[in-house]
Amino acid sequence: MRKNIVAGNWKMNTNLQDGLALAKGLNEALKGKDINCDVILGTPFTHIASVVDAVDANKIGVAAQNCADKVSGAYTGEVSAEMVASTGAKYVILGHSERRAYYHETPAILKDKVNLALANNLTPIFCIGEVLAERESNKHFDIVKYQISESLFELSAEDFSKIVLAYEPVWAIGTGKTATAEQAQEMHAFIRKTLVEKYGEDIANNTSILYGGSANASNAKELFSNPDVDGGLIGGASLSVENFMPVIEAF
Ligand code: PEP
């Protein structure tokens, strides 16, 4: 059965020392607690190896927030999937709307990134989601289906079963404007139906689909109680132990 997952996305926040203190604080807070979900921290590249060393791997997995779409070579400033994997990270967030919007990551580029992540035994946390104008013109289902199919639907069933999806309506990210529980459930059910059509019931039912977009302590319980919402990708509220723990404990 699919896993419940709460993943933090620190984005470009915290220096190494502050990030390490945050990871250690969360590690302490989780000690002795019976947690009903997998916990992941998506840290900046510079922090990954230190955070991996500092936390209990049985309680906290570590994710990169991106990886290159090339294997290796003359790509100054890029970080390959192999490099990420060599730090001990087990996950990589791919296709975040900020990467799509500000760094022009197309579905084709993201397909290459997903393939390289999988080839290096990283679990992609693959983000999809519509902008406000697309929702207002009732194109949100088509957009999300397009994002999934263009980047992921050439994967074998075996490879697809390693993917975690994160539905993040762009209008809800960092805005304080959360999708309602009904809007989240409606889209997650649509995504799962799309997966059933392509890969069948078994794989669709085993795929974790996270919600992201201003999720926090006050709305996590309601969001996570929906049958097709299997957890959250959490930005702002993952930047302190005090705000992140209640989201984890919402399960
Ligand atoms: C995100 O960046 O993935 C995100 C969901 O951010 P926030 O929770 O701050 O909206």
mmCIF file of C-alpha atoms and ligand atoms in Angstrom:
data_model
loop_
_atom_site.group_PDB
_atom_site.id
_atom_site.type_symbol
_atom_site.label_atom_id
_atom_site.label_comp_id
_atom_site.label_asym_id
_atom_site.label_seq_id
_atom_site.Cartn_x
_atom_site.Cartn_y
_atom_site.Cartn_z
ATOM 1 C CA MET A 1 0.000 0.000 0.000
ATOM 2 C CA ARG A 2 1.158 3.518 -0.685
ATOM 3 C CA LYS A 3 3.127 5.431 1.902
ATOM 4 C CA ASN A 4 2.144 8.566 3.766
ATOM 5 C CA ILE A 5 4.911 11.117 3.319
ATOM 6 C CA VAL A 6 5.607 14.559 4.729
ATOM 7 C CA ALA A 7 8.470 16.218 2.851
ATOM 8 C CA GLY A 8 9.951 19.614 3.632
ATOM 9 C CA ASN A 9 11.230 21.828 0.840
ATOM 10 C CA TRP A 10 13.637 24.340 2.311
ATOM 11 C CA LYS A 11 14.139 26.041 -1.069
ATOM 12 C CA MET A 12 17.053 28.540 -0.987
ATOM 13 C CA ASN A 13 16.789 29.098 2.772
ATOM 14 C CA THR A 14 19.209 28.520 5.659
ATOM 15 C CA ASN A 15 22.979 28.614 5.600
ATOM 16 C CA LEU A 16 24.781 25.349 6.370
ATOM 17 C CA GLN A 17 24.941 25.945 10.117
ATOM 18 C CA ASP A 18 21.299 26.958 10.463
ATOM 19 C CA GLY A 19 20.133 24.130 8.202
ATOM 20 C CA LEU A 20 22.101 21.585 10.183
ATOM 21 C CA ALA A 21 20.669 22.912 13.449
ATOM 22 C CA LEU A 22 17.159 22.635 11.982
ATOM 23 C CA ALA A 23 17.750 19.039 10.842
ATOM 24 C CA LYS A 24 19.216 18.090 14.227
ATOM 25 C CA GLY A 25 16.318 19.755 16.019
ATOM 26 C CA LEU A 26 13.813 17.777 13.987
ATOM 27 C CA ASN A 27 15.776 14.580 14.566
ATOM 28 C CA GLU A 28 15.592 15.214 18.332
ATOM 29 C CA ALA A 29 11.885 16.028 18.194
ATOM 30 C CA LEU A 30 11.170 12.759 16.377
ATOM 31 C CA LYS A 31 13.055 10.625 18.926
ATOM 32 C CA GLY A 32 10.766 8.224 20.724
ATOM 33 C CA LYS A 33 7.757 9.412 18.711
ATOM 34 C CA ASP A 34 5.540 6.970 16.879
ATOM 35 C CA ILE A 35 5.224 8.659 13.510
ATOM 36 C CA ASN A 36 2.751 7.449 10.891
ATOM 37 C CA CYS A 37 4.485 8.832 7.819
ATOM 38 C CA ASP A 38 7.871 8.966 6.136
ATOM 39 C CA VAL A 39 9.638 12.263 6.803
ATOM 40 C CA ILE A 40 11.883 13.823 4.151
ATOM 41 C CA LEU A 41 13.952 17.011 4.184
ATOM 42 C CA GLY A 42 14.641 18.717 0.853
ATOM 43 C CA THR A 43 17.742 20.748 1.581
ATOM 44 C CA PRO A 44 20.053 22.896 -0.554
ATOM 45 C CA PHE A 45 22.809 20.875 -2.296
ATOM 46 C CA THR A 46 25.441 22.310 0.036
ATOM 47 C CA HIS A 47 23.699 20.836 3.085
ATOM 48 C CA ILE A 48 22.798 17.351 1.916
ATOM 49 C CA ALA A 49 25.838 15.319 3.003
ATOM 50 C CA SER A 50 25.963 16.991 6.433
ATOM 51 C CA VAL A 51 22.235 16.522 7.014
ATOM 52 C CA VAL A 52 22.443 12.865 5.963
ATOM 53 C CA ASP A 53 25.199 12.368 8.563
ATOM 54 C CA ALA A 54 23.323 14.257 11.277
ATOM 55 C CA VAL A 55 19.950 12.503 11.195
ATOM 56 C CA ASP A 56 18.648 9.014 11.926
ATOM 57 C CA ALA A 57 18.148 7.495 8.475
ATOM 58 C CA ASN A 58 15.324 5.356 9.858
ATOM 59 C CA LYS A 59 13.354 8.498 10.674
ATOM 60 C CA ILE A 60 14.406 11.124 8.133
ATOM 61 C CA GLY A 61 15.214 10.791 4.444
ATOM 62 C CA VAL A 62 17.043 13.546 2.612
ATOM 63 C CA ALA A 63 16.183 15.004 -0.790
ATOM 64 C CA ALA A 64 17.905 17.305 -3.233
ATOM 65 C CA GLN A 65 15.682 19.984 -4.753
ATOM 66 C CA ASN A 66 16.955 19.470 -8.286
ATOM 67 C CA CYS A 67 19.532 17.587 -10.342
ATOM 68 C CA ALA A 68 21.069 18.066 -13.771
ATOM 69 C CA ASP A 69 19.561 16.757 -16.987
ATOM 70 C CA LYS A 70 23.026 15.586 -18.091
ATOM 71 C CA VAL A 71 25.146 12.706 -16.848
ATOM 72 C CA SER A 72 28.455 14.540 -16.298
ATOM 73 C CA GLY A 73 30.964 16.802 -18.003
ATOM 74 C CA ALA A 74 31.348 20.444 -18.958
ATOM 75 C CA TYR A 75 28.184 21.864 -17.364
ATOM 76 C CA THR A 76 29.565 24.444 -14.971
ATOM 77 C CA GLY A 77 27.461 24.885 -11.859
ATOM 78 C CA GLU A 78 25.320 21.804 -12.376
ATOM 79 C CA VAL A 79 24.946 18.909 -9.916
ATOM 80 C CA SER A 80 24.325 15.459 -11.364
ATOM 81 C CA ALA A 81 21.971 12.783 -10.081
ATOM 82 C CA GLU A 82 25.010 10.596 -9.438
ATOM 83 C CA MET A 83 26.548 13.344 -7.269
ATOM 84 C CA VAL A 84 23.306 13.699 -5.323
ATOM 85 C CA ALA A 85 23.112 9.941 -4.760
ATOM 86 C CA SER A 86 26.733 9.833 -3.613
ATOM 87 C CA THR A 87 25.866 12.121 -0.660
ATOM 88 C CA GLY A 88 23.432 9.573 0.763
ATOM 89 C CA ALA A 89 20.327 11.461 -0.352
ATOM 90 C CA LYS A 90 17.561 9.072 -1.388
ATOM 91 C CA TYR A 91 15.173 11.512 -3.066
ATOM 92 C CA VAL A 92 15.173 14.410 -5.493
ATOM 93 C CA ILE A 93 12.407 16.974 -5.942
ATOM 94 C CA LEU A 94 11.921 17.515 -9.689
ATOM 95 C CA GLY A 95 9.637 19.798 -11.665
ATOM 96 C CA HIS A 96 8.919 22.250 -8.853
ATOM 97 C CA SER A 97 6.953 25.162 -10.293
ATOM 98 C CA GLU A 98 9.762 27.547 -9.349
ATOM 99 C CA ARG A 99 12.181 25.487 -11.497
ATOM 100 C CA ARG A 100 9.648 25.400 -14.342
ATOM 101 C CA ALA A 101 8.929 29.146 -14.162
ATOM 102 C CA TYR A 102 12.316 30.692 -13.335
ATOM 103 C CA TYR A 103 14.715 28.179 -14.913
ATOM 104 C CA HIS A 104 12.585 27.217 -17.911
ATOM 105 C CA GLU A 105 12.493 23.512 -17.159
ATOM 106 C CA THR A 106 10.312 21.958 -19.842
ATOM 107 C CA PRO A 107 8.556 18.580 -19.680
ATOM 108 C CA ALA A 108 11.277 17.194 -21.987
ATOM 109 C CA ILE A 109 14.103 18.412 -19.711
ATOM 110 C CA LEU A 110 12.255 17.023 -16.703
ATOM 111 C CA LYS A 111 11.886 13.665 -18.421
ATOM 112 C CA ASP A 112 15.686 13.469 -18.739
ATOM 113 C CA LYS A 113 16.099 14.462 -15.085
ATOM 114 C CA VAL A 114 13.629 11.802 -13.946
ATOM 115 C CA ASN A 115 15.418 9.148 -15.994
ATOM 116 C CA LEU A 116 18.797 10.101 -14.536
ATOM 117 C CA ALA A 117 17.420 10.194 -11.003
ATOM 118 C CA LEU A 118 15.988 6.690 -11.398
ATOM 119 C CA ALA A 119 19.200 5.413 -12.984
ATOM 120 C CA ASN A 120 20.986 6.554 -9.822
ATOM 121 C CA ASN A 121 18.448 4.982 -7.450
ATOM 122 C CA LEU A 122 16.982 8.306 -6.362
ATOM 123 C CA THR A 123 13.240 8.531 -5.813
ATOM 124 C CA PRO A 124 11.876 11.501 -7.767
ATOM 125 C CA ILE A 125 9.287 13.614 -5.977
ATOM 126 C CA PHE A 126 7.738 14.929 -9.164
ATOM 127 C CA CYS A 127 5.777 18.186 -8.899
ATOM 128 C CA ILE A 128 2.855 19.143 -11.091
ATOM 129 C CA GLY A 129 0.283 21.879 -10.842
ATOM 130 C CA GLU A 130 -1.563 24.626 -12.643
ATOM 131 C CA VAL A 131 -1.248 28.412 -12.430
ATOM 132 C CA LEU A 132 -4.271 30.490 -11.410
ATOM 133 C CA ALA A 133 -5.255 31.490 -14.959
ATOM 134 C CA GLU A 134 -5.317 27.804 -15.950
ATOM 135 C CA ARG A 135 -7.625 26.941 -13.047
ATOM 136 C CA GLU A 136 -9.850 29.935 -13.754
ATOM 137 C CA SER A 137 -10.206 28.852 -17.379
ATOM 138 C CA ASN A 138 -10.941 25.292 -16.272
ATOM 139 C CA LYS A 139 -7.768 23.898 -17.833
ATOM 140 C CA HIS A 140 -6.246 22.577 -14.599
ATOM 141 C CA PHE A 141 -7.008 18.907 -15.219
ATOM 142 C CA ASP A 142 -5.605 19.038 -18.760
ATOM 143 C CA ILE A 143 -2.459 20.840 -17.612
ATOM 144 C CA VAL A 144 -1.739 18.381 -14.829
ATOM 145 C CA LYS A 145 -2.359 15.396 -17.108
ATOM 146 C CA TYR A 146 -0.043 16.926 -19.712
ATOM 147 C CA GLN A 147 2.733 17.529 -17.168
ATOM 148 C CA ILE A 148 2.522 13.937 -15.937
ATOM 149 C CA SER A 149 2.230 12.254 -19.314
ATOM 150 C CA GLU A 150 4.937 14.286 -21.078
ATOM 151 C CA SER A 151 7.595 13.622 -18.448
ATOM 152 C CA LEU A 152 6.635 10.263 -16.963
ATOM 153 C CA PHE A 153 4.498 8.154 -19.254
ATOM 154 C CA GLU A 154 7.370 6.663 -21.191
ATOM 155 C CA LEU A 155 8.565 5.029 -17.980
ATOM 156 C CA SER A 156 8.140 1.294 -17.613
ATOM 157 C CA ALA A 157 5.578 0.237 -15.021
ATOM 158 C CA GLU A 158 8.457 -0.852 -12.784
ATOM 159 C CA ASP A 159 10.139 2.555 -12.986
ATOM 160 C CA PHE A 160 6.876 4.470 -12.625
ATOM 161 C CA SER A 161 6.174 2.610 -9.406
ATOM 162 C CA LYS A 162 9.232 4.353 -7.881
ATOM 163 C CA ILE A 163 7.806 7.860 -8.455
ATOM 164 C CA VAL A 164 6.217 10.057 -5.776
ATOM 165 C CA LEU A 165 3.930 12.770 -7.157
ATOM 166 C CA ALA A 166 3.307 16.158 -5.567
ATOM 167 C CA TYR A 167 0.299 18.174 -6.724
ATOM 168 C CA GLU A 168 1.153 21.798 -6.082
ATOM 169 C CA PRO A 169 -1.285 24.362 -7.458
ATOM 170 C CA VAL A 170 1.054 27.247 -8.249
ATOM 171 C CA TRP A 171 -1.438 29.801 -6.934
ATOM 172 C CA ALA A 172 -1.198 28.175 -3.502
ATOM 173 C CA ILE A 173 2.605 28.015 -3.201
ATOM 174 C CA GLY A 174 3.970 30.502 -0.703
ATOM 175 C CA THR A 175 0.794 32.587 -0.950
ATOM 176 C CA GLY A 176 -1.009 31.514 2.200
ATOM 177 C CA LYS A 177 -3.879 30.532 -0.105
ATOM 178 C CA THR A 178 -4.324 26.783 0.381
ATOM 179 C CA ALA A 179 -6.430 24.670 -1.940
ATOM 180 C CA THR A 180 -9.524 23.525 -0.099
ATOM 181 C CA ALA A 181 -9.593 19.901 0.988
ATOM 182 C CA GLU A 182 -12.238 19.357 -1.730
ATOM 183 C CA GLN A 183 -10.082 20.918 -4.448
ATOM 184 C CA ALA A 184 -7.084 18.820 -3.366
ATOM 185 C CA GLN A 185 -9.097 15.588 -3.229
ATOM 186 C CA GLU A 186 -10.722 16.310 -6.599
ATOM 187 C CA MET A 187 -7.359 16.767 -8.323
ATOM 188 C CA HIS A 188 -5.671 13.872 -6.515
ATOM 189 C CA ALA A 189 -8.530 11.553 -7.523
ATOM 190 C CA PHE A 190 -8.187 12.773 -11.112
ATOM 191 C CA ILE A 191 -4.437 12.101 -11.024
ATOM 192 C CA ARG A 192 -4.999 8.609 -9.648
ATOM 193 C CA LYS A 193 -7.599 7.905 -12.347
ATOM 194 C CA THR A 194 -5.061 9.054 -14.960
ATOM 195 C CA LEU A 195 -2.534 6.618 -13.487
ATOM 196 C CA VAL A 196 -5.098 3.788 -13.498
ATOM 197 C CA GLU A 197 -5.681 4.367 -17.215
ATOM 198 C CA LYS A 198 -1.975 4.252 -17.993
ATOM 199 C CA TYR A 199 -0.485 1.799 -15.486
ATOM 200 C CA GLY A 200 -3.482 -0.010 -13.946
ATOM 201 C CA GLU A 201 -5.092 -0.128 -10.516
ATOM 202 C CA ASP A 202 -2.204 -1.680 -8.617
ATOM 203 C CA ILE A 203 0.412 0.889 -9.531
ATOM 204 C CA ALA A 204 -2.048 3.785 -9.242
ATOM 205 C CA ASN A 205 -3.120 2.685 -5.773
ATOM 206 C CA ASN A 206 0.488 2.307 -4.669
ATOM 207 C CA THR A 207 1.588 5.767 -5.851
ATOM 208 C CA SER A 208 1.880 8.379 -3.118
ATOM 209 C CA ILE A 209 0.387 11.701 -4.217
ATOM 210 C CA LEU A 210 1.358 14.596 -1.948
ATOM 211 C CA TYR A 211 -0.321 17.985 -1.759
ATOM 212 C CA GLY A 212 1.769 21.171 -1.657
ATOM 213 C CA GLY A 213 0.778 24.806 -1.348
ATOM 214 C CA SER A 214 0.625 26.691 1.946
ATOM 215 C CA ALA A 215 0.020 23.507 3.921
ATOM 216 C CA ASN A 216 0.702 23.986 7.614
ATOM 217 C CA ALA A 217 -0.245 22.922 11.126
ATOM 218 C CA SER A 218 -3.708 24.392 10.856
ATOM 219 C CA ASN A 219 -4.815 22.719 7.608
ATOM 220 C CA ALA A 220 -2.696 19.544 7.357
ATOM 221 C CA LYS A 221 -5.129 17.279 9.195
ATOM 222 C CA GLU A 222 -8.025 18.225 6.962
ATOM 223 C CA LEU A 223 -5.952 17.916 3.784
ATOM 224 C CA PHE A 224 -4.402 14.565 4.786
ATOM 225 C CA SER A 225 -7.749 13.082 5.774
ATOM 226 C CA ASN A 226 -8.769 12.903 2.105
ATOM 227 C CA PRO A 227 -8.559 9.402 0.658
ATOM 228 C CA ASP A 228 -6.281 10.372 -2.244
ATOM 229 C CA VAL A 229 -4.022 12.821 -0.372
ATOM 230 C CA ASP A 230 -1.057 10.823 0.874
ATOM 231 C CA GLY A 231 0.888 13.606 2.515
ATOM 232 C CA GLY A 232 2.427 16.968 1.836
ATOM 233 C CA LEU A 233 5.296 18.812 0.255
ATOM 234 C CA ILE A 234 5.787 21.640 2.691
ATOM 235 C CA GLY A 235 7.713 24.850 2.008
ATOM 236 C CA GLY A 236 7.438 27.661 4.552
ATOM 237 C CA ALA A 237 6.144 25.495 7.374
ATOM 238 C CA SER A 238 9.148 23.152 7.117
ATOM 239 C CA LEU A 239 11.595 25.861 8.147
ATOM 240 C CA SER A 240 11.150 25.431 11.880
ATOM 241 C CA VAL A 241 10.721 22.355 14.072
ATOM 242 C CA GLU A 242 7.842 24.085 15.816
ATOM 243 C CA ASN A 243 5.884 24.502 12.567
ATOM 244 C CA PHE A 244 6.926 21.261 10.867
ATOM 245 C CA MET A 245 6.290 18.766 13.683
ATOM 246 C CA PRO A 246 2.507 19.351 13.822
ATOM 247 C CA VAL A 247 2.309 18.740 10.065
ATOM 248 C CA ILE A 248 4.150 15.430 10.519
ATOM 249 C CA GLU A 249 1.919 14.596 13.454
ATOM 250 C CA ALA A 250 -1.204 15.351 11.425
ATOM 251 C CA PHE A 251 -0.965 11.695 10.356
HETATM 252 C C1 PEP B 1 6.674 24.276 -1.984
HETATM 253 O O1 PEP B 1 7.574 25.047 -2.208
HETATM 254 O O2 PEP B 1 6.751 23.131 -2.465
HETATM 255 C C2 PEP B 1 5.562 24.716 -1.158
HETATM 256 C C3 PEP B 1 4.484 23.973 -1.092
HETATM 257 O O3 PEP B 1 5.705 25.892 -0.478
HETATM 258 P P1 PEP B 1 4.717 26.503 0.651
HETATM 259 O O4 PEP B 1 4.357 25.374 1.562
HETATM 260 O O5 PEP B 1 5.515 27.558 1.319
HETATM 261 O O6 PEP B 1 3.521 27.019 -0.074
#
